[in-house]
Amino acid sequence: MDGTGLRDVLPPARLFIDGTWRESGDGRTRAVENPATETELTAVPVATAADLDDALAAAAAGFRRWRTTSAWDRSDLLRRFARTIRAEADRFALVMTLEQGKPLAQARGEVLASADQFDWYADEARRVYGRSVDGHDTSTRILVRREPVGPVAAFAAWNFPSLLTARKIAPALAAGCSIIVMAPIEAPLSTLLFAEVAERTGLPAGVLNVVTGEPAEVSRHLVASDVIRKVSLTGSVPVGVHLSTLAAQGLKETAMELGGHAPVLVFPDTDVRRAAEVCARGKFRNGGQVCIAASRFLVHESVADEFTEAFVAETRRLRLGDGRDPDTDVGPLTTAARRTAVGELVDDAVAKGARIEHGGGAPEDFQVGYYFTPTVLTGVSADMRVMREEPFGPVAPIAAFATFDEAIAVANATPYGLGGFVFTGDLTTAFRASEELEVGMVGVNHLTIATAEAPFGGVKQSGHGREGGTEGIDDYTVTKYVSMRLGDLA
């Protein structure tokens, strides 16, 4: 795609503050790269402290306007967001593929899932319920209200740059909050597209602001401001700890959707070959760069060989390539650093005795692009990094277990607690496993559990707070209690 074509597809590579597109105050920029070709797509501004102060002032003013907008009007605007996103799904998907690398079909699915977030919260905006309680005596009434928490600073991740941003913008707007979104520097353009949507749908200036820049500088400046009342992050555990520490200094509310290392428990009473095929396809979606991705396959010893054979066979059928090619199943990793990190995990496992059943490194027939062949490891053990650290890449370690209790113990033996999966034909096993896994979400007999109508989030070091479901909007509200005396003054 030439420069002219790109200009027709990409959003403005600028800051979006108070309803206006603008360059950074000092003109600094940072390149955005196509991971399939290692060429520059465009360059986005690096926000200065003055730019961020302007965004904070805009968010403060935007909040004063937006919080008094009726729930029905907020709902109507969110519905317009959803319609606009769906109408532009093909273009938005192409932008995502160009900057992040995932296949177009997966990118389009993500864009449509982003629209679902706005549709869901369009309904939830009208259902922020309070309650009325009779007081201790007949002259007192107690009212409980849910009110917007205030301006939000949101930080989304690059692996799902549209959906993870939508999960923050939609509930914030539904609740009556304004929001400043820090676009992920690795893939910022998909987030900037939401600023386009805000313009086209008539969202009041200052309610949504999108900034780009150096993550450490932006996060430190925004979180420290008295304007910000809530911080929402999708990111790594270390970043979550850092932002939580900054937020605690101002006693700000936080929501943290952090890393995961999801176990998959495969019991012998399931359709083993079909489970293996589903797991292989699901594992390598988005190149394995998925926080809730299946990342440790724990298979009953009686069917471990059968599962591994079918898993490897399905993996071999996956086609690696540029995400713009409709035949591509697995695109490049998003950054060179990610490819290096994944390679180090594989090298560590092999050095400690793991066997490579497929893949193992960068493919030799790709001269450019951050490609890594989908990799299957067996003979893995607990001392290997790949069993302890979130791989966030196309690496699938397979281990055998003998008993239910052993499977649960291994599954829970990490500090992570985002998601887990169970494949079984027995209802009792399904309930027992889902209840004993120390995670925030469990999928039984499937892997695609993220959806707008369900609460997404983890426990342990995978964070706190929920995005989606009826719980999602609650994270953007605070409780106010009003005691009203009737009749004479007390």
XYZ file of C-alpha atoms in Angstrom:
490
model
C 0.000 0.000 0.000
C 1.509 3.330 -1.056
C 1.535 6.550 0.900
C -1.554 7.902 -0.845
C -3.528 4.785 -0.006
C -2.410 4.936 3.603
C -3.587 8.521 3.943
C -7.061 7.372 2.951
C -7.063 4.619 5.587
C -5.182 5.842 8.643
C -6.650 8.261 11.201
C -4.956 11.607 11.857
C -1.628 10.973 13.586
C -2.260 13.687 16.145
C -3.388 14.252 19.699
C -7.136 14.612 20.214
C -7.744 17.093 23.020
C -10.942 19.013 23.772
C -12.464 17.978 20.463
C -9.500 19.213 18.402
C -6.705 17.420 16.538
C -3.283 18.892 17.285
C 0.440 18.242 17.111
C 2.542 17.921 20.251
C 3.771 21.132 21.813
C 7.401 20.544 20.863
C 6.855 18.673 17.602
C 8.340 15.376 18.793
C 7.001 12.201 17.194
C 7.406 8.455 17.487
C 7.222 6.034 14.568
C 4.458 3.466 14.147
C 5.692 0.336 12.402
C 4.075 -2.391 10.320
C 5.315 -5.599 12.017
C 4.872 -7.630 8.837
C 7.207 -5.441 6.765
C 9.237 -3.562 9.408
C 8.424 -0.321 7.572
C 7.103 2.902 9.059
C 3.382 3.544 8.645
C 3.313 6.997 10.195
C 4.517 8.839 13.273
C 2.395 9.951 16.218
C 3.036 12.906 18.539
C 4.867 12.590 21.835
C 2.700 14.607 24.209
C 4.401 17.240 26.348
C 3.500 18.110 29.932
C 1.625 21.147 28.608
C -0.341 18.951 26.195
C -1.300 16.660 29.060
C -2.335 19.618 31.201
C -4.625 20.715 28.377
C -6.102 17.216 28.213
C -6.709 17.261 31.964
C -8.408 20.655 31.784
C -10.548 19.421 28.890
C -11.523 16.269 30.794
C -12.470 18.304 33.861
C -14.711 20.598 31.810
C -16.049 17.680 29.790
C -17.007 15.859 32.968
C -19.001 18.826 34.247
C -21.022 18.811 31.021
C -21.333 15.073 30.527
C -22.334 14.086 34.053
C -25.481 16.235 33.725
C -26.400 14.734 30.347
C -29.397 12.439 30.775
C -28.837 8.698 30.787
C -31.096 8.378 27.748
C -29.050 10.899 25.789
C -25.829 9.159 26.766
C -27.378 5.888 25.664
C -28.334 7.311 22.274
C -24.812 8.588 21.682
C -23.261 5.236 22.601
C -25.583 3.578 20.126
C -24.336 5.982 17.449
C -20.781 4.994 18.379
C -21.650 1.346 17.760
C -23.307 2.047 14.406
C -20.385 4.173 13.206
C -17.836 1.530 14.173
C -19.763 -1.210 12.369
C -20.099 0.935 9.259
C -16.307 1.388 9.214
C -15.429 -2.174 10.235
C -13.388 -3.018 7.133
C -11.291 0.141 7.317
C -10.771 -0.103 11.075
C -9.723 -3.742 10.678
C -7.163 -2.854 8.027
C -5.664 -0.164 10.259
C -5.337 -2.711 13.046
C -3.714 -5.313 10.822
C -1.247 -2.755 9.485
C -0.088 -1.619 12.924
C -0.548 -4.735 15.054
C -0.154 -7.639 12.624
C -3.137 -9.885 13.273
C -5.013 -11.392 10.299
C -7.757 -9.242 8.814
C -10.541 -11.644 9.762
C -9.460 -11.538 13.404
C -9.093 -7.756 13.268
C -12.581 -7.358 11.840
C -13.968 -9.608 14.556
C -12.296 -7.409 17.144
C -13.754 -4.246 15.628
C -17.255 -5.729 15.735
C -16.686 -6.852 19.328
C -15.703 -3.257 20.102
C -19.019 -2.075 18.688
C -20.747 -4.617 20.938
C -19.216 -2.878 23.953
C -20.901 0.388 23.004
C -24.215 -1.349 22.341
C -24.081 -3.137 25.680
C -23.285 -0.001 27.642
C -25.893 1.975 25.727
C -28.370 -0.240 27.567
C -26.488 -0.203 30.865
C -26.368 3.610 30.866
C -30.121 3.616 31.506
C -29.886 1.064 34.313
C -27.634 2.638 36.932
C -30.023 1.944 39.760
C -30.174 3.496 43.209
C -32.523 2.570 46.018
C -34.796 4.078 48.624
C -34.914 2.731 52.184
C -37.241 3.685 55.023
C -35.313 5.253 57.866
C -35.069 4.171 61.488
C -38.046 6.383 62.278
C -41.021 7.413 60.186
C -39.714 10.928 59.535
C -36.518 9.824 57.755
C -35.953 8.518 54.240
C -32.667 7.088 52.990
C -31.691 7.472 49.336
C -28.720 5.681 47.758
C -27.444 6.967 44.417
C -24.792 5.763 42.002
C -22.913 8.719 40.525
C -20.025 8.902 38.018
C -16.644 8.598 39.702
C -15.145 11.470 37.690
C -12.526 11.914 34.969
C -10.735 8.675 34.114
C -7.177 8.016 32.950
C -7.181 4.855 30.843
C -4.273 2.833 29.510
C -4.985 0.047 27.031
C -2.677 -2.617 25.637
C -1.461 -3.097 22.073
C -2.516 -6.718 21.580
C -6.211 -5.834 21.166
C -5.919 -2.097 20.540
C -9.561 -1.604 19.605
C -11.416 -3.907 21.986
C -9.371 -3.101 25.074
C -9.873 0.613 24.446
C -13.612 0.174 23.867
C -13.898 -1.692 27.172
C -12.772 1.489 28.910
C -14.392 4.225 26.845
C -17.867 2.668 26.654
C -18.537 2.122 30.386
C -16.926 5.437 31.314
C -19.193 7.353 28.932
C -22.216 5.304 29.979
C -21.654 6.159 33.637
C -21.242 9.875 32.898
C -17.452 10.092 33.190
C -15.033 11.890 30.923
C -11.907 9.991 29.926
C -8.341 10.494 28.741
C -7.026 7.468 26.875
C -3.311 6.880 26.475
C -3.058 5.028 23.168
C -0.643 2.062 23.273
C 2.552 3.311 21.669
C 3.095 0.049 19.772
C -0.312 0.269 18.056
C -1.868 3.701 18.673
C -3.863 4.172 15.483
C -6.777 1.929 16.429
C -7.290 4.027 19.553
C -7.132 7.259 17.547
C -9.967 5.915 15.406
C -12.252 6.291 18.438
C -11.488 10.008 18.396
C -12.736 10.069 14.800
C -15.916 8.346 15.939
C -16.343 10.880 18.748
C -16.165 13.716 16.214
C -18.649 12.112 13.859
C -21.192 11.203 16.521
C -21.246 14.614 18.192
C -19.710 13.697 21.532
C -19.187 16.973 23.425
C -15.634 18.303 23.432
C -13.491 17.164 26.331
C -15.491 14.052 27.143
C -13.071 11.811 25.214
C -9.430 12.807 24.822
C -6.763 10.600 23.214
C -3.052 11.176 23.730
C 0.094 9.456 22.522
C 3.606 9.653 23.880
C 6.116 8.070 26.206
C 4.167 5.728 28.509
C 6.133 6.491 31.680
C 5.839 10.257 31.202
C 2.146 10.213 30.312
C 1.108 7.839 33.085
C 3.066 9.687 35.755
C 1.601 13.062 34.753
C -2.011 11.944 34.398
C -2.216 9.721 37.458
C -0.653 12.385 39.697
C -3.242 14.998 38.703
C -6.043 15.856 41.123
C -8.388 15.944 38.120
C -8.198 12.174 37.650
C -10.417 10.146 39.979
C -9.988 6.681 38.479
C -7.186 4.815 36.722
C -7.905 1.857 34.442
C -5.140 -0.286 32.963
C -4.885 -3.305 30.749
C -1.237 -4.292 30.848
C 1.490 -6.257 32.560
C 1.754 -7.000 36.270
C 4.810 -4.736 36.803
C 3.069 -1.803 35.109
C -0.060 -2.509 37.136
C 1.891 -2.433 40.384
C 3.564 0.826 39.328
C 0.327 2.596 38.382
C -1.451 1.287 41.478
C 1.323 2.761 43.612
C 1.011 6.127 41.862
C -2.775 6.072 42.188
C -2.621 5.166 45.876
C -0.780 8.403 46.602
C -3.945 10.249 45.595
C -6.352 7.594 46.911
C -7.725 7.139 43.407
C -9.831 4.167 42.413
C -8.159 1.655 40.117
C -9.124 -1.203 37.835
C -6.303 -3.493 36.751
C -6.647 -6.151 34.054
C -3.168 -7.613 34.100
C -1.317 -10.674 32.843
C -2.452 -14.267 32.795
C -1.084 -17.773 32.342
C -4.261 -19.718 31.684
C -4.219 -23.471 32.310
C -6.217 -25.823 30.101
C -7.311 -29.031 31.813
C -8.117 -31.842 29.376
C -9.835 -34.853 30.928
C -10.121 -38.263 29.226
C -13.930 -38.139 29.034
C -13.867 -35.371 26.404
C -13.579 -35.660 22.616
C -9.797 -35.532 22.787
C -9.003 -34.946 19.133
C -11.618 -32.247 18.748
C -10.434 -30.584 21.958
C -6.872 -30.583 20.607
C -7.969 -28.937 17.363
C -9.967 -26.266 19.215
C -7.050 -25.623 21.570
C -4.489 -25.308 18.775
C -6.615 -22.832 16.835
C -7.408 -20.850 19.962
C -3.888 -20.845 21.340
C -2.312 -19.278 18.264
C -5.022 -16.673 17.658
C -3.366 -13.249 17.483
C -0.029 -15.047 17.610
C -0.710 -16.061 21.206
C -0.572 -12.397 22.244
C -3.705 -12.700 24.348
C -3.840 -12.102 28.095
C -6.402 -14.859 28.561
C -4.813 -17.195 26.008
C -4.574 -20.873 26.813
C -0.922 -21.127 27.769
C -0.404 -24.333 29.765
C -2.011 -27.510 28.456
C -2.455 -30.057 31.246
C -3.699 -33.321 29.747
C -4.629 -36.561 31.496
C -1.835 -39.078 31.025
C -4.150 -41.638 29.422
C -4.856 -39.335 26.457
C -1.760 -37.104 26.432
C -0.203 -38.736 23.365
C -3.463 -38.594 21.404
C -3.995 -34.949 22.329
C -0.430 -33.979 21.444
C -0.565 -35.717 18.070
C -3.806 -33.959 17.120
C -2.603 -30.614 18.502
C 0.608 -30.751 16.471
C -1.269 -31.816 13.342
C -3.626 -28.843 13.630
C -0.710 -26.504 14.334
C 1.037 -27.643 11.161
C -2.031 -26.598 9.170
C -1.810 -22.992 10.348
C -0.466 -20.628 7.707
C 1.996 -17.951 8.786
C 2.004 -14.688 6.840
C 1.094 -11.027 6.430
C -2.260 -10.380 8.059
C -3.548 -8.706 4.892
C -3.375 -12.045 3.070
C -6.808 -13.703 3.473
C -5.127 -17.118 3.705
C -3.081 -16.137 6.766
C -3.944 -17.799 10.080
C -1.075 -16.405 12.178
C 0.511 -13.019 11.554
C 3.766 -11.597 12.873
C 4.308 -10.713 16.492
C 3.749 -7.020 17.075
C 7.270 -6.064 18.119
C 10.817 -7.299 17.729
C 11.117 -7.349 21.517
C 8.187 -9.741 21.760
C 9.803 -12.135 19.285
C 13.056 -12.060 21.248
C 11.265 -12.723 24.536
C 9.351 -15.691 23.126
C 12.540 -17.147 21.692
C 14.209 -16.905 25.098
C 11.368 -18.861 26.716
C 11.739 -21.643 24.152
C 15.524 -21.724 24.547
C 15.187 -21.975 28.324
C 12.728 -24.864 28.054
C 14.893 -26.790 25.598
C 17.978 -26.261 27.752
C 16.090 -27.834 30.661
C 14.916 -30.872 28.715
C 11.788 -29.896 26.784
C 11.215 -31.346 23.321
C 10.149 -29.253 20.341
C 7.310 -31.018 18.525
C 6.828 -28.185 16.044
C 8.328 -24.754 15.386
C 10.891 -23.474 17.825
C 11.927 -20.131 16.368
C 11.667 -17.581 13.584
C 10.856 -19.127 10.178
C 13.746 -19.113 7.733
C 11.609 -18.239 4.706
C 10.633 -14.782 6.042
C 13.349 -12.207 5.482
C 11.431 -9.361 7.124
C 8.686 -9.178 9.717
C 8.549 -10.248 13.350
C 7.416 -13.781 12.637
C 7.708 -16.712 15.026
C 6.601 -20.202 14.033
C 3.804 -21.615 16.225
C 5.685 -23.813 18.661
C 4.622 -26.919 20.584
C 6.691 -28.190 23.517
C 6.446 -31.482 25.408
C 8.484 -32.840 28.272
C 8.015 -29.578 30.140
C 8.542 -29.209 33.881
C 7.709 -26.702 36.591
C 11.219 -25.237 36.661
C 10.947 -23.979 33.082
C 10.160 -20.292 32.591
C 7.439 -21.100 30.066
C 5.463 -22.819 32.839
C 5.889 -19.922 35.281
C 5.871 -16.764 33.129
C 3.191 -15.462 30.803
C 4.516 -16.420 27.332
C 2.398 -13.878 25.414
C 3.352 -15.529 22.165
C 2.896 -18.622 19.997
C 4.290 -21.230 22.408
C 2.196 -24.138 23.684
C 3.677 -26.326 26.450
C 1.900 -29.664 26.979
C 2.235 -31.626 30.233
C 0.510 -34.760 31.545
C -1.270 -35.231 34.878
C -2.431 -38.357 36.689
C -5.219 -37.164 38.996
C -7.753 -34.367 39.272
C -6.061 -32.991 42.376
C -2.683 -32.922 40.630
C -4.148 -31.012 37.695
C -5.697 -28.393 39.982
C -2.494 -28.033 41.999
C -0.373 -27.451 38.891
C -2.970 -25.106 37.386
C -3.024 -22.938 40.514
C 0.747 -22.919 41.040
C 1.299 -19.444 39.576
C 0.730 -15.911 40.873
C -1.651 -15.321 37.955
C -5.398 -15.782 38.141
C -7.010 -14.363 35.021
C -8.604 -17.323 33.261
C -8.649 -21.083 32.955
C -10.255 -23.692 30.734
C -11.663 -27.186 31.188
C -12.450 -29.825 28.578
C -14.612 -32.629 29.929
C -17.782 -34.543 29.163
C -18.688 -34.892 32.824
C -20.809 -32.236 34.529
C -19.412 -32.963 37.979
C -15.841 -32.574 36.740
C -16.787 -29.339 34.994
C -18.263 -27.854 38.168
C -15.480 -29.074 40.458
C -12.721 -27.778 38.198
C -14.374 -24.418 37.552
C -14.866 -23.908 41.282
C -11.344 -24.969 42.315
C -9.394 -23.031 39.682
C -8.073 -19.818 41.243
C -9.071 -17.542 38.378
C -11.596 -14.851 37.574
C -13.027 -16.608 34.501
C -13.446 -20.215 33.378
C -14.361 -21.586 29.969
C -15.766 -25.112 29.830
C -15.359 -26.912 26.497
C -14.459 -23.730 24.627
C -11.894 -20.919 24.678
C -13.792 -17.866 23.393
C -15.239 -16.570 26.643
C -14.719 -12.803 26.327
C -17.995 -11.054 25.519
C -19.570 -7.688 26.289
C -22.331 -9.095 28.469
C -19.996 -10.965 30.844
C -17.604 -9.565 33.498
C -13.982 -9.868 32.341
C -11.244 -9.761 34.969
C -8.957 -11.728 37.226
C -7.807 -12.456 40.752
C -4.423 -12.734 42.455
C -1.751 -10.847 40.485
C -3.976 -10.732 37.411
C -5.642 -7.698 38.907
C -9.021 -6.501 40.128
C -12.117 -4.850 38.743
C -14.331 -6.084 35.936
C -14.978 -4.958 32.354
C -18.242 -6.058 30.800
C -21.478 -7.383 32.215
C -23.587 -5.444 34.670
C -20.464 -5.176 36.823
C -18.576 -3.143 34.223
C -20.427 0.124 34.686
C -20.268 -0.164 38.481
C -16.492 0.292 38.283
C -17.094 3.823 36.979
C -19.528 4.908 39.681
C -19.390 5.812 43.363
C -22.108 5.509 45.982
C -23.732 8.591 47.497
C -26.053 8.272 50.487
C -28.666 10.967 51.190
C -30.618 11.027 54.460
C -33.779 13.138 54.170
C -35.864 14.231 57.117
C -39.556 14.899 56.543
C -41.574 17.460 58.457
C -40.061 19.667 61.145
C -36.335 20.328 61.322
C -34.494 18.075 63.715
